[in-house]
Every structure is written in structure tokens, then in C-alpha cells.
PDB file of C-alpha atoms in Angstrom:
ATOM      1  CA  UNK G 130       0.000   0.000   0.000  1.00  0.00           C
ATOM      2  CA  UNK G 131       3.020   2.049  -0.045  1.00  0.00           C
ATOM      3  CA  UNK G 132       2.272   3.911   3.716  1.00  0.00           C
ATOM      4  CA  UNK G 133       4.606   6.408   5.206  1.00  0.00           C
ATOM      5  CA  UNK G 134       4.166   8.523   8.116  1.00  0.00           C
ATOM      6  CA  UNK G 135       1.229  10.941   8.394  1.00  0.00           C
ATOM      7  CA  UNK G 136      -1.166   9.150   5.349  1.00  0.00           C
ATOM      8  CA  UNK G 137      -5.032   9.207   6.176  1.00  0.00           C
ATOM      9  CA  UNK G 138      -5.951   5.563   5.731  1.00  0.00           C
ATOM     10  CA  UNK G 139      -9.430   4.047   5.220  1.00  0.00           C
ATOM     11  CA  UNK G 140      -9.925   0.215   6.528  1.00  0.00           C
ATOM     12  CA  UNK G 141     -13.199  -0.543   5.561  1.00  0.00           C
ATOM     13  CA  UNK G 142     -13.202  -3.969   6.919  1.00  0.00           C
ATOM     14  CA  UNK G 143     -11.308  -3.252   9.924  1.00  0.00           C
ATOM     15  CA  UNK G 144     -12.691  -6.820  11.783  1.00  0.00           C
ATOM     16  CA  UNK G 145     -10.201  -7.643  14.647  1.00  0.00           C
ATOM     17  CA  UNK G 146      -8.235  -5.151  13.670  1.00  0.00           C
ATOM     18  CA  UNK G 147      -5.332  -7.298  12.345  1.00  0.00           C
ATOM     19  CA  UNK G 148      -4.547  -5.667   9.333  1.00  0.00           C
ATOM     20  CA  UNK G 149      -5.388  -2.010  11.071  1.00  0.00           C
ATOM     21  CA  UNK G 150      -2.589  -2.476  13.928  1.00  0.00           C
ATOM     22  CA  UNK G 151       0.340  -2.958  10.671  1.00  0.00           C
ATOM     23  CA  UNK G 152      -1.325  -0.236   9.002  1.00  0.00           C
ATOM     24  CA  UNK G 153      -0.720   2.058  11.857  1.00  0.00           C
ATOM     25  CA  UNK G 154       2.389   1.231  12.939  1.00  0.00           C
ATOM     26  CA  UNK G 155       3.381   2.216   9.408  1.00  0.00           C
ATOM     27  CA  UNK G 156       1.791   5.803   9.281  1.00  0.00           C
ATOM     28  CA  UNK G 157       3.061   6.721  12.543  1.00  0.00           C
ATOM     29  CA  UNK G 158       1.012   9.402  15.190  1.00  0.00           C
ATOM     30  CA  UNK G 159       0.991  11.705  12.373  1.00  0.00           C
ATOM     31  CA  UNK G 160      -1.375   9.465  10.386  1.00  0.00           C
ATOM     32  CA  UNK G 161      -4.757   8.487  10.712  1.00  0.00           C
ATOM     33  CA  UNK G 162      -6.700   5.384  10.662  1.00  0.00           C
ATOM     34  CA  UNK G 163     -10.081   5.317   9.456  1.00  0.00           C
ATOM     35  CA  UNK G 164     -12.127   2.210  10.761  1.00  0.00           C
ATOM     36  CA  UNK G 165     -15.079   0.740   9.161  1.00  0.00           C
ATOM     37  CA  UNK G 166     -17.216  -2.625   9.604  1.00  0.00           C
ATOM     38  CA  UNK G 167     -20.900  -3.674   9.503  1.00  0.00           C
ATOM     39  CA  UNK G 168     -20.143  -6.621  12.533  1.00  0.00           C
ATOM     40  CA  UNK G 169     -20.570  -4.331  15.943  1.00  0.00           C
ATOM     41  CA  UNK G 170     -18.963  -7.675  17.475  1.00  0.00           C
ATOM     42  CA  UNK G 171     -15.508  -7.433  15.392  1.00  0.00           C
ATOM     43  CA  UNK G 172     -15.997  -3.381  15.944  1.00  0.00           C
ATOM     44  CA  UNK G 173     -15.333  -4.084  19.953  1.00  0.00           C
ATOM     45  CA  UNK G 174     -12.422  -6.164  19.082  1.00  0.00           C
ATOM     46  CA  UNK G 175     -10.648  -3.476  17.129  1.00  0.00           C
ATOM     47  CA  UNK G 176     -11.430  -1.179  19.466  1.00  0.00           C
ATOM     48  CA  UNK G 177     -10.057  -2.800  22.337  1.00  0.00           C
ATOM     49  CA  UNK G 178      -6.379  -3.015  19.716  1.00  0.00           C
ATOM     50  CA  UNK G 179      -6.526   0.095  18.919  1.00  0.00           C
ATOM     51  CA  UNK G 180      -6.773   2.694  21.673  1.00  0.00           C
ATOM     52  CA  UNK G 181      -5.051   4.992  20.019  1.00  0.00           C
ATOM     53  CA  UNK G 182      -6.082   8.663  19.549  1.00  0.00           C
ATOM     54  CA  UNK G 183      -5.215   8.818  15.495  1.00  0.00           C
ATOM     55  CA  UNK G 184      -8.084   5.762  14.870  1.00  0.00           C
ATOM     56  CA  UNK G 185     -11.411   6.542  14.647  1.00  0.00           C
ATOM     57  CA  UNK G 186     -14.037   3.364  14.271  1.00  0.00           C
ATOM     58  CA  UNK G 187     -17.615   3.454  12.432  1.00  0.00           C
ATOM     59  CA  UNK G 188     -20.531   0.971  13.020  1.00  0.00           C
ATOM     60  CA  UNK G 189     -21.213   1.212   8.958  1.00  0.00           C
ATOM     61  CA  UNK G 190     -21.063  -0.707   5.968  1.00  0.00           C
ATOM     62  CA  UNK G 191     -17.653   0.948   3.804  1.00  0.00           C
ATOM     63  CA  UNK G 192     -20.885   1.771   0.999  1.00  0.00           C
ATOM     64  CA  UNK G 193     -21.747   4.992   3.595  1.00  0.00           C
ATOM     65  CA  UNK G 194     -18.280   6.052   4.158  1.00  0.00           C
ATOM     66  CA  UNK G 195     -18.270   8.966   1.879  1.00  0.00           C
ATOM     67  CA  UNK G 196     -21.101  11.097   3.636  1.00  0.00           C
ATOM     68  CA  UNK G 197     -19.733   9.935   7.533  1.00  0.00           C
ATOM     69  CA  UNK G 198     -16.333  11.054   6.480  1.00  0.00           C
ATOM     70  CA  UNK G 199     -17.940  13.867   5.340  1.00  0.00           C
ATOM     71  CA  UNK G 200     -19.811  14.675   8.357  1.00  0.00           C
ATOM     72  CA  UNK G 201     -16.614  14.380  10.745  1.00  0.00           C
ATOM     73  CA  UNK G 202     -14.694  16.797   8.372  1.00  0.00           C
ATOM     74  CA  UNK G 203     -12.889  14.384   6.441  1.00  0.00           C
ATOM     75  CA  UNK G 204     -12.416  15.187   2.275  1.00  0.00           C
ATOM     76  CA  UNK G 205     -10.693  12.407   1.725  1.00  0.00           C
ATOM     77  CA  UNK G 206      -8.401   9.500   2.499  1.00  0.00           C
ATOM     78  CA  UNK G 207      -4.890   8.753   0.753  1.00  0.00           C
ATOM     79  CA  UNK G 208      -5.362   5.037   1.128  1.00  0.00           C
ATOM     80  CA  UNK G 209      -8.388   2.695   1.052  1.00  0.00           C
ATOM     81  CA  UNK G 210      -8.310  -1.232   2.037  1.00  0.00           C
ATOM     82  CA  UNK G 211     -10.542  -3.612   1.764  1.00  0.00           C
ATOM     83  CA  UNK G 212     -10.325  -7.428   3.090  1.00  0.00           C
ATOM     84  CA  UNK G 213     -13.863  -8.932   2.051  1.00  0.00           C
ATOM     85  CA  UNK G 214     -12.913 -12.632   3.783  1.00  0.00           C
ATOM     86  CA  UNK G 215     -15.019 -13.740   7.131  1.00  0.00           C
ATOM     87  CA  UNK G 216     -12.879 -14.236   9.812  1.00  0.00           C
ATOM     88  CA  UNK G 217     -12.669 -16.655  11.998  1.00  0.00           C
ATOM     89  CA  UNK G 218     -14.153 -15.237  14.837  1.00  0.00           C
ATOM     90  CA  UNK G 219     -17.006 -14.863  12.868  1.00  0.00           C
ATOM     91  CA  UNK G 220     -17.172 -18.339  11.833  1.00  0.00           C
ATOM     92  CA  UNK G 221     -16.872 -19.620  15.321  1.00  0.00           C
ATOM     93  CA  UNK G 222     -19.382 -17.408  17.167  1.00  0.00           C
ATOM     94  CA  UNK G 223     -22.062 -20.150  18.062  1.00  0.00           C
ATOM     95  CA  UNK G 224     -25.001 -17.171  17.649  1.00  0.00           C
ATOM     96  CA  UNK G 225     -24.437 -16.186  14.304  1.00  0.00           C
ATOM     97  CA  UNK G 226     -24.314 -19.155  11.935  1.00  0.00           C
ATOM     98  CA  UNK G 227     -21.734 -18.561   9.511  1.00  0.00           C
ATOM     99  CA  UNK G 228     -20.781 -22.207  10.046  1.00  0.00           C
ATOM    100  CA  UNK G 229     -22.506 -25.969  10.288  1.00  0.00           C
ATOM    101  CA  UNK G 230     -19.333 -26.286  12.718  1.00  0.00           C
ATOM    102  CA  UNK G 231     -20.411 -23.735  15.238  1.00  0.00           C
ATOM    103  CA  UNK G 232     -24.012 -25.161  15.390  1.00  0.00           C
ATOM    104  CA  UNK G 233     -27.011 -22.811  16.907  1.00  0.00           C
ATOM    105  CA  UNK G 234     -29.190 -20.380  15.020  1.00  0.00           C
ATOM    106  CA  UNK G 235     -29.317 -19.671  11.461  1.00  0.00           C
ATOM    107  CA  UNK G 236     -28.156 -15.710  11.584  1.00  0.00           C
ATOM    108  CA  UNK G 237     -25.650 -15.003   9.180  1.00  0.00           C
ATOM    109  CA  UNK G 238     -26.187 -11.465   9.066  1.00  0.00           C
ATOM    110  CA  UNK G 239     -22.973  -8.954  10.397  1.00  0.00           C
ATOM    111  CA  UNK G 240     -25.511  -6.615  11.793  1.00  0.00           C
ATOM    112  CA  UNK G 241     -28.175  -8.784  13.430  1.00  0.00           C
ATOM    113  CA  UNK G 242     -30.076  -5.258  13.838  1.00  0.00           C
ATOM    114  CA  UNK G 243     -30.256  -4.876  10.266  1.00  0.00           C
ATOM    115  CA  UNK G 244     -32.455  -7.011   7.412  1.00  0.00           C
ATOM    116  CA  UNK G 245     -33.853 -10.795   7.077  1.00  0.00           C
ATOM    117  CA  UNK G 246     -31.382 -13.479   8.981  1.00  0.00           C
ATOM    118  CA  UNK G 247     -30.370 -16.480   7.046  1.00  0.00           C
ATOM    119  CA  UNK G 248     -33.452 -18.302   8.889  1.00  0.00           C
ATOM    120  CA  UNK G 249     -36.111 -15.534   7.175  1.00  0.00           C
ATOM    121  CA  UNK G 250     -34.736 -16.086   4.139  1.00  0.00           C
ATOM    122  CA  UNK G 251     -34.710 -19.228   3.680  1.00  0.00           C
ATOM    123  CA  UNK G 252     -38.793 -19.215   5.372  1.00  0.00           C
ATOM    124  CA  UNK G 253     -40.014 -16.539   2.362  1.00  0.00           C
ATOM    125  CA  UNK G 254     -37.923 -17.537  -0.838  1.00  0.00           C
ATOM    126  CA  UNK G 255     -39.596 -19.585  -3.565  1.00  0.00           C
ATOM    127  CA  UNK G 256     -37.420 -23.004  -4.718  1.00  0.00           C
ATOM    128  CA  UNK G 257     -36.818 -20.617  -7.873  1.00  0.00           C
ATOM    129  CA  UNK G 258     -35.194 -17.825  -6.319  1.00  0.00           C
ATOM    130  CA  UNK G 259     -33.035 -20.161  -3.953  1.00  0.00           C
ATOM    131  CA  UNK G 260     -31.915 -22.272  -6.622  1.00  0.00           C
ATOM    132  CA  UNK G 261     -30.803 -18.770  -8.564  1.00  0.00           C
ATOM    133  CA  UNK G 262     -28.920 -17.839  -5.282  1.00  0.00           C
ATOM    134  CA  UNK G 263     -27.501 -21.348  -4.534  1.00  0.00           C
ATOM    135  CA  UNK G 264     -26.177 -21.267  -8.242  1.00  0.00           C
ATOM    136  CA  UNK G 265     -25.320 -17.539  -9.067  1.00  0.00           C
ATOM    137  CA  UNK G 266     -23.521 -17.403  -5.718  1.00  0.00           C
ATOM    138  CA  UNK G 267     -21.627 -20.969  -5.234  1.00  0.00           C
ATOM    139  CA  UNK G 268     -22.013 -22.838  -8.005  1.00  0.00           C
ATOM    140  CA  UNK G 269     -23.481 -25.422  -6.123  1.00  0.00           C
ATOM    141  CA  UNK G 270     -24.411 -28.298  -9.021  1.00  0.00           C
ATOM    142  CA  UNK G 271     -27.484 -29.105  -6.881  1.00  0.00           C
ATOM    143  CA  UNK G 272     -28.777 -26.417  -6.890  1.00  0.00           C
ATOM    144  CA  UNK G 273     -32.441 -27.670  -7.863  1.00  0.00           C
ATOM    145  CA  UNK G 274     -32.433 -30.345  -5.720  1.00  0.00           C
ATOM    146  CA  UNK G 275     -31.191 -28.611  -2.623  1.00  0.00           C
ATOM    147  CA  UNK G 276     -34.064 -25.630  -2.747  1.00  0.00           C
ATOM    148  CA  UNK G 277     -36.712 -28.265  -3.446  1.00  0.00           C
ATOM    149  CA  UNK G 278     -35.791 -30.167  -0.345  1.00  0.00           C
ATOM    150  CA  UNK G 279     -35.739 -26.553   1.638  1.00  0.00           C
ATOM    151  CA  UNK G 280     -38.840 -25.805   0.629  1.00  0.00           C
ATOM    152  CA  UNK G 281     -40.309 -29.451   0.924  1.00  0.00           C
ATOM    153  CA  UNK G 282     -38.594 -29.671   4.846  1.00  0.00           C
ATOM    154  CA  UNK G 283     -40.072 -26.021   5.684  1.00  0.00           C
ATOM    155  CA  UNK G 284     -43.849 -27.527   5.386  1.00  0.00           C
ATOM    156  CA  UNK G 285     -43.546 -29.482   8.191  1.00  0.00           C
ATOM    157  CA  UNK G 286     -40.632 -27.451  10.379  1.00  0.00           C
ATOM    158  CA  UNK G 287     -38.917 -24.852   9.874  1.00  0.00           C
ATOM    159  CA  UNK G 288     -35.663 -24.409   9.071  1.00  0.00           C
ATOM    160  CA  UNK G 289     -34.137 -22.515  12.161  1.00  0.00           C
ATOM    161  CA  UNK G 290     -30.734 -23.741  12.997  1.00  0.00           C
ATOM    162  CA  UNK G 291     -27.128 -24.752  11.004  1.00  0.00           C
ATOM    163  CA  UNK G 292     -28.187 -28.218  11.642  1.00  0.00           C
ATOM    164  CA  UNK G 293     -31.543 -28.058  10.023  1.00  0.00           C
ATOM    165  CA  UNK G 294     -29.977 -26.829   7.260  1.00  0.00           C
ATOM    166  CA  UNK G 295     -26.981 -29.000   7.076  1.00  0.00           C
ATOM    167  CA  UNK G 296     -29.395 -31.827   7.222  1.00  0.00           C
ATOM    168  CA  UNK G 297     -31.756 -30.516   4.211  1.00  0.00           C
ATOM    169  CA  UNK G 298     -29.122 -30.172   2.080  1.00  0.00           C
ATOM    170  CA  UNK G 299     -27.182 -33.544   2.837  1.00  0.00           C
ATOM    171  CA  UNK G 300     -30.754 -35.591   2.158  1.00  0.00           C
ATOM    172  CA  UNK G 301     -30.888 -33.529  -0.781  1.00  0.00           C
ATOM    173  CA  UNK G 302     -27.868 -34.302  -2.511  1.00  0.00           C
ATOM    174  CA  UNK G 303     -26.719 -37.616  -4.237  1.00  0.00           C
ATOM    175  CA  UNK G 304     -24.303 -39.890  -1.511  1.00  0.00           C
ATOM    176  CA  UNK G 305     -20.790 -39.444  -2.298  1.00  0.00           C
ATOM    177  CA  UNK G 306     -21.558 -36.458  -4.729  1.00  0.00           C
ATOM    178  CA  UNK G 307     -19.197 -34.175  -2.521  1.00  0.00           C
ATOM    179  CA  UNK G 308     -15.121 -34.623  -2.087  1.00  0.00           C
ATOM    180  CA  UNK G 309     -14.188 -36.717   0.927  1.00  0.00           C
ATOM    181  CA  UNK G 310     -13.845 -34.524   4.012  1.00  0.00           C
ATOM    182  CA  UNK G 311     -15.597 -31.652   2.793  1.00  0.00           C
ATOM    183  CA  UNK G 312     -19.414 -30.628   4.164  1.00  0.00           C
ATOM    184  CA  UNK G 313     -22.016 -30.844   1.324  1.00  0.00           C
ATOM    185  CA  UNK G 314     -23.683 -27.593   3.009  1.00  0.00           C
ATOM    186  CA  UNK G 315     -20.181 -25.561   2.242  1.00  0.00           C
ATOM    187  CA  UNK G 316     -21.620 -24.126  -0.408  1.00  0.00           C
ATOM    188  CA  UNK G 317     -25.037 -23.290   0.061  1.00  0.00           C
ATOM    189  CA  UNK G 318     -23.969 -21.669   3.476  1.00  0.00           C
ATOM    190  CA  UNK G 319     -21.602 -19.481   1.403  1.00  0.00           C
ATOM    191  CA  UNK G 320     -24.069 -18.313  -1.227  1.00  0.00           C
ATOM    192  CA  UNK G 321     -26.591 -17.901   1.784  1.00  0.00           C
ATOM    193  CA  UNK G 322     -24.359 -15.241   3.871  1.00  0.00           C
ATOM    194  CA  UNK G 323     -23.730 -13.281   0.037  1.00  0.00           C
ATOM    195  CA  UNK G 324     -27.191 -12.988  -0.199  1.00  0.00           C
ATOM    196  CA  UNK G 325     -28.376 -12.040   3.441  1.00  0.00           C
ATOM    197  CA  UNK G 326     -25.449  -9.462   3.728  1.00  0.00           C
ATOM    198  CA  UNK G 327     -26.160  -8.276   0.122  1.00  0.00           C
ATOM    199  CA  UNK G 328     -22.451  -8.418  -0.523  1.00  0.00           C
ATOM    200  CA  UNK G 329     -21.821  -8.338  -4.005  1.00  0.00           C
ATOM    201  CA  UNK G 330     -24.294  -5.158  -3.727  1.00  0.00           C
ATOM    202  CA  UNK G 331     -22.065  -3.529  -1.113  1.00  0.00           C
ATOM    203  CA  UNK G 332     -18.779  -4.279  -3.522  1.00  0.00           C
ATOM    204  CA  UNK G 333     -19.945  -2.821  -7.015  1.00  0.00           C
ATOM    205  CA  UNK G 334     -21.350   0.367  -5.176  1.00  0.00           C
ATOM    206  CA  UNK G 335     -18.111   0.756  -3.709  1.00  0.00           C
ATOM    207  CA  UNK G 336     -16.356   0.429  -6.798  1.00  0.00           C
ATOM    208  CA  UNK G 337     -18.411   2.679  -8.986  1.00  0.00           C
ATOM    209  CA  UNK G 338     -19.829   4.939  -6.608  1.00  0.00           C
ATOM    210  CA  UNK G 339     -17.729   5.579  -3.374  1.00  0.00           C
ATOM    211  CA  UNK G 340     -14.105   4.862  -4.097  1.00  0.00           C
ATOM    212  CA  UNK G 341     -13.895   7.191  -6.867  1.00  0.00           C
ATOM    213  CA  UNK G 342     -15.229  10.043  -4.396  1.00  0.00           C
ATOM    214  CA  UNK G 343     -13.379   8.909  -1.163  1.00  0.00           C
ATOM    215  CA  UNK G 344     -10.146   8.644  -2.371  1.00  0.00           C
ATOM    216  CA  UNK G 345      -7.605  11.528  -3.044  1.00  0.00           C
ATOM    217  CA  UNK G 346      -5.944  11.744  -6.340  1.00  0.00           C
ATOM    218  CA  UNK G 347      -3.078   9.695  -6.191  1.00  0.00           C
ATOM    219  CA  UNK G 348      -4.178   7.472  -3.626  1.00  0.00           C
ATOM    220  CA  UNK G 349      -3.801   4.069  -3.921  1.00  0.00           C
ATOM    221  CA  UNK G 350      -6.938   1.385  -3.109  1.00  0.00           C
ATOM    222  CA  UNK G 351      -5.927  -1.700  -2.707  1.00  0.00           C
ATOM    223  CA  UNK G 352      -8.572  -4.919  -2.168  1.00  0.00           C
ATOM    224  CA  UNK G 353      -8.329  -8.358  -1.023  1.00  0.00           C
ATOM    225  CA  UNK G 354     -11.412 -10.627  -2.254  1.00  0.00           C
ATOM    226  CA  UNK G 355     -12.060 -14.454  -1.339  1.00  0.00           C
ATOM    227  CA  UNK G 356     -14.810 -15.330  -3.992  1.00  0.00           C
ATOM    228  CA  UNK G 357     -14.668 -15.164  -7.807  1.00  0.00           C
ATOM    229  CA  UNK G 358     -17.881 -13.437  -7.847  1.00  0.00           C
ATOM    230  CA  UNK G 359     -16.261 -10.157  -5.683  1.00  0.00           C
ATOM    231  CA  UNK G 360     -12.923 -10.488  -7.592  1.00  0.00           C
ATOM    232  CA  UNK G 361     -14.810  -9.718 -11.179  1.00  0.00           C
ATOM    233  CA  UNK G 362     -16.364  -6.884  -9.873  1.00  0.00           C
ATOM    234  CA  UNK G 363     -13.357  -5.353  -8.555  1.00  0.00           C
ATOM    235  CA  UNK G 364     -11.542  -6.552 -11.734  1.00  0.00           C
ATOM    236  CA  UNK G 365     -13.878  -4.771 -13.826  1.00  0.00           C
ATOM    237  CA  UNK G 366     -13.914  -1.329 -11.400  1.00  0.00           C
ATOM    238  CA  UNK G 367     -10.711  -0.821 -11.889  1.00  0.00           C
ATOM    239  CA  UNK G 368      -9.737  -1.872 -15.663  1.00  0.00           C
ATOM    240  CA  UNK G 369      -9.586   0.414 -18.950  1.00  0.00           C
ATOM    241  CA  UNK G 370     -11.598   3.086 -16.453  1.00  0.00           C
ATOM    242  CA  UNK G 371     -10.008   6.275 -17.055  1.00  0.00           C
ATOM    243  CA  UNK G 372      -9.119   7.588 -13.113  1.00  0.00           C
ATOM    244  CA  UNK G 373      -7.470   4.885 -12.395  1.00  0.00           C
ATOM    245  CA  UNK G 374      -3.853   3.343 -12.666  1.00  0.00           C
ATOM    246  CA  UNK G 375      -3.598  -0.390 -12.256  1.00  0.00           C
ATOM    247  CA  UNK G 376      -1.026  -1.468 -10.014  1.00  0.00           C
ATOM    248  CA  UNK G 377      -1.406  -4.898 -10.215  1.00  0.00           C
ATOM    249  CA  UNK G 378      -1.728  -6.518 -14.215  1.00  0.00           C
ATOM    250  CA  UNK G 379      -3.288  -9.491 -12.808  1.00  0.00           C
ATOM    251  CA  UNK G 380      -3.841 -10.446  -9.218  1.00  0.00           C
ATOM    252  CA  UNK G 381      -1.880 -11.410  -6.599  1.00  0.00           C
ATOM    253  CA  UNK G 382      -1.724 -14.546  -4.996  1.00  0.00           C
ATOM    254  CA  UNK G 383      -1.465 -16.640  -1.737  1.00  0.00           C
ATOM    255  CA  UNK G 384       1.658 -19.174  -2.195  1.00  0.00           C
ATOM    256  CA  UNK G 385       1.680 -22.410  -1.830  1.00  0.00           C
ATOM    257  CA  UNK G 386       3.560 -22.078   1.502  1.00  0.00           C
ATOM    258  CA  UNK G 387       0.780 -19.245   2.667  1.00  0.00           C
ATOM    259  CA  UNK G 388      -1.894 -22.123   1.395  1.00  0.00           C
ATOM    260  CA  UNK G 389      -0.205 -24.646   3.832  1.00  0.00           C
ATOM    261  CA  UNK G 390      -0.288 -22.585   6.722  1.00  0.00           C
ATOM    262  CA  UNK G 391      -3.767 -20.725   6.244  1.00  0.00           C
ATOM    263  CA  UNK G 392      -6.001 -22.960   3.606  1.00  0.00           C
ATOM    264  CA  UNK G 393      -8.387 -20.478   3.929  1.00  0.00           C
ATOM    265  CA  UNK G 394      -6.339 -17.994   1.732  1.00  0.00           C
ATOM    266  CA  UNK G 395      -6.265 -20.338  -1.130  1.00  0.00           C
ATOM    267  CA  UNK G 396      -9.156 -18.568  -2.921  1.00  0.00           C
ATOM    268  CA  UNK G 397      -7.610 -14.718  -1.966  1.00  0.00           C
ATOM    269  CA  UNK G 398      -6.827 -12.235  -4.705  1.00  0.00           C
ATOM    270  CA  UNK G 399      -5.449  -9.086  -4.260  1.00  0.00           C
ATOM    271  CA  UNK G 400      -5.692  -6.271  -6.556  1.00  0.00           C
ATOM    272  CA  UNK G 401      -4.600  -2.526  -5.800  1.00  0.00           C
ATOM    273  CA  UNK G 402      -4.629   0.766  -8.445  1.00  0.00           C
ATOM    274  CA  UNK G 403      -3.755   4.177  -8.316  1.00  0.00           C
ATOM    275  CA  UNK G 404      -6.324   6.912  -8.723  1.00  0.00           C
ATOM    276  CA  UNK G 405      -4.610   9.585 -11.268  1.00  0.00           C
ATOM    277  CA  UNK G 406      -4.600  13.478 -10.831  1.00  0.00           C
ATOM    278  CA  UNK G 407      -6.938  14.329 -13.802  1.00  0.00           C
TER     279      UNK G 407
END
């Protein structure tokens, strides 16, 4: 991200603060630290790591960042970053349902204050319009089958919990159809959370509406995405458009030794540009 000392820096996925506490030890007191995330749960862990008085935090999506920065008397940041993964805490809170592992309600939402949980969804949605999400979202080859047996299940109980849903889609599915060792439901959970959190909406305002406001001629964005899906949109935000300068030609990569020791990052891409001085 190329940060020196006294750079205004956007996080607008701050989480746990991980990436926020390198980012400010590299832009010094002089900087400032601009904290954003939609999850008031990972808000209280980055603001228990980062006490100091140059970070400000937001309880907001990174979509509404332009008019709050606005508001507190910010024009402008000199860096923007963006890590779109789920973190771990988030996958092992037992309240939220992010994962079959964790067990106990089907939430998925990173403001629970905020829209239809995972549950609600699944309740309301015609087998069409899962089946579109399931297949749009994950490519999940069962698609079909998976949403009839949701909506099948739902007429006698509903489908409340990880487990119930686990269950639905592991009856619905061929035996053996899935690689040894992996959870059928892995998919279907993923393209559930996109859908409930309205991610990919959240990603291609950002890139067409926000980040071409927010950030100061010759700032530099840079954006880490986990799912093909995000990584198209940024992809396409950033190429042959006029304001900006890629920095990356194609995107970065986790290495096999970074694969080893976090599997997770396997599907990470990383793509940063330059917004010119027109």
C-alpha cells in the first residue's frame, strides 16, 4: 500500500483489527486510521487493539463512508483497504451461523439489527429464487435439488438452525456427490451469507460509486477478495476506467507455503490501483 508517516488511511473492513494495527504502525502518530465494519462484534475487538487517539471506528457498511467522512470533516483518504474474507471469529461465534461447525441459530447477518437473517430467508424464498442464489452465488451443481428439499422440509418445520440446514441439504444431494472430508452444506452456506449481507451489492457500489469520491488523487486502493464473484467486480472497477492506474496486471496470490499454513487464503486475490490526478 506504499504507507509512510502521516497518510489518512481508510480500513473498511477493519474486523479484529489485524490488518489495522500494521497499518498504523506504518503511518506513525501523524497518520490516521479510518475504521469501518458492519459486525458491531468485530468493531469491539478493534477497538479494544486500537486505543489509540489517530483511529477513529464506524458501526457502517464501507458503501456509507463517503457522507460519515464527510460529516466528521474528512475530504478524503490517501489510502483505502478492503479485506472482504469472514474471519474466523465470525465463523466460530455459536449465535451467528456462519458455520454448520459452530451449530445454533441460522443468523448469518454482520448486523443482526439490520435485514432478514439467514433463517427468514430461507422461510419466504420460492425453490426458484433459492436455486438462482444457490447457483449464481456458489455454483453449487445441486442447486435444484437442494431448494426443493428446503422448501419441501419447511412444510412441516422450519428451518431454524445450522443443523436443520446442514441436514436438508445432505438428504438432498446424491451420496458421495461431494469430495471426501468436505461438508455438502459448504456451499449453500456461502451463497446464503452473500445474499443475506447483500455483498456483491455492497462491492460494485463501492467500486463505482464511493471509491472514486473517497479517495484523493493519487491514492492508492488496494482490495483483497475471497470469492470469484467479488474479484470480477473489482476486476472490472478498476480496468480500462479512465481515473485509475492499475497497479497490479493481474492479481496477486497466496503461495503455496501461505496455502499450507492458512487454507483459507487459497481462494484470496489481491488487486490494488492508483487513482490519477486528472
Amino acid at each position: 500500500m506504499q504507507l509512510v508517516d502521516g497518510l489518512t488511511v481508510m480500513d473498511g473492513t477493519v474486523g479484529a483489527a489485524g490488518h489495522g494495527q500494521q497499518i498504523l504502525a506504518r503511518i506513525g502518530s501523524t497518520g490516521r486510521l479510518l475504521g469501518f465494519d458492519r459486525d458491531p462484534m468485530m468493531l469491539g475487538f478493534a477497538k479494544d487493539k486500537l486505543p489509540e487517539s489517530n483511529v477513529q471506528l464506524f458501526h457502517s457498511s464501507y458503501i456509507h463512508a463517503s457522507e460519515i467522512l464527510a460529516e466528521a470533516g474528512i475530504d478524503g483518504v490517501d489510502r483505502v483497504f478492503l479485506d472482504l474474507g469472514l474471519s474466523s471469529d465470525q465463523l466460530a461465534d455459536r449465535e451467528r451461523g456462519f458455520g454448520f461447525d459452530a451449530g445454533g441459530p441460522l443468523d448469518m447477518r454482520f448486523d443482526a439489527s439490520k435485514g432478514e437473517s439467514a433463517a427468514e430467508f430461507l422461510a419466504i424464498s420460492s425453490a426458484e429464487a433459492l436455486a438462482t442464489v444457490f447457483r449464481e452465488f456458489a455454483d453449487e451443481p445441486f442447486a435444484d435439488r437442494i431448494a426443493e428439499q428446503i422448501v419441501s422440509q419447511r412444510r412441516t418445520a422450519p428451518i431454524k438452525t445450522t443443523s436443520d440446514l446442514e441436514e436438508s441439504v445432505r438428504r438432498a444431494i446424491p451420496r458421495g456427490a461431494t469430495k471426501s472430508g468436505k461438508n455438502p452444506a459448504t456451499r449453500v452456506f456461502q451463497a446464503l451469507r452473500i445474499a443475506v449481507n447483500k455483498e456483491l451489492e455492497h462491492v460494485q457500489n463501492m467500486m463505482t460509486d464511493v471509491l472514486p469520491k473517497l479517495l484523493k488523487p493519487g491514492g492508492i486502493a488496494v482490495i483483497l477478495t475471497f470469492h470469484s464473484l467479488e474479484d470480477r467486480i473489482v476486476k472490472s472497477g478498476f480496468k480500462g476506467k479512465q481515473e485509475w492506474q492499475l497497479l497490479t496486471k493481474t492479481p496477486i496470490e497466496s503461495t503455496p507455503a501461505e496455502i499450507r499454513i492458512n487454507p483459507r487464503s487459497r481462494s484470496a486475490k489481491l488487486r490494488a490501483a492508483q487513482r490519477k490526478s486528472l
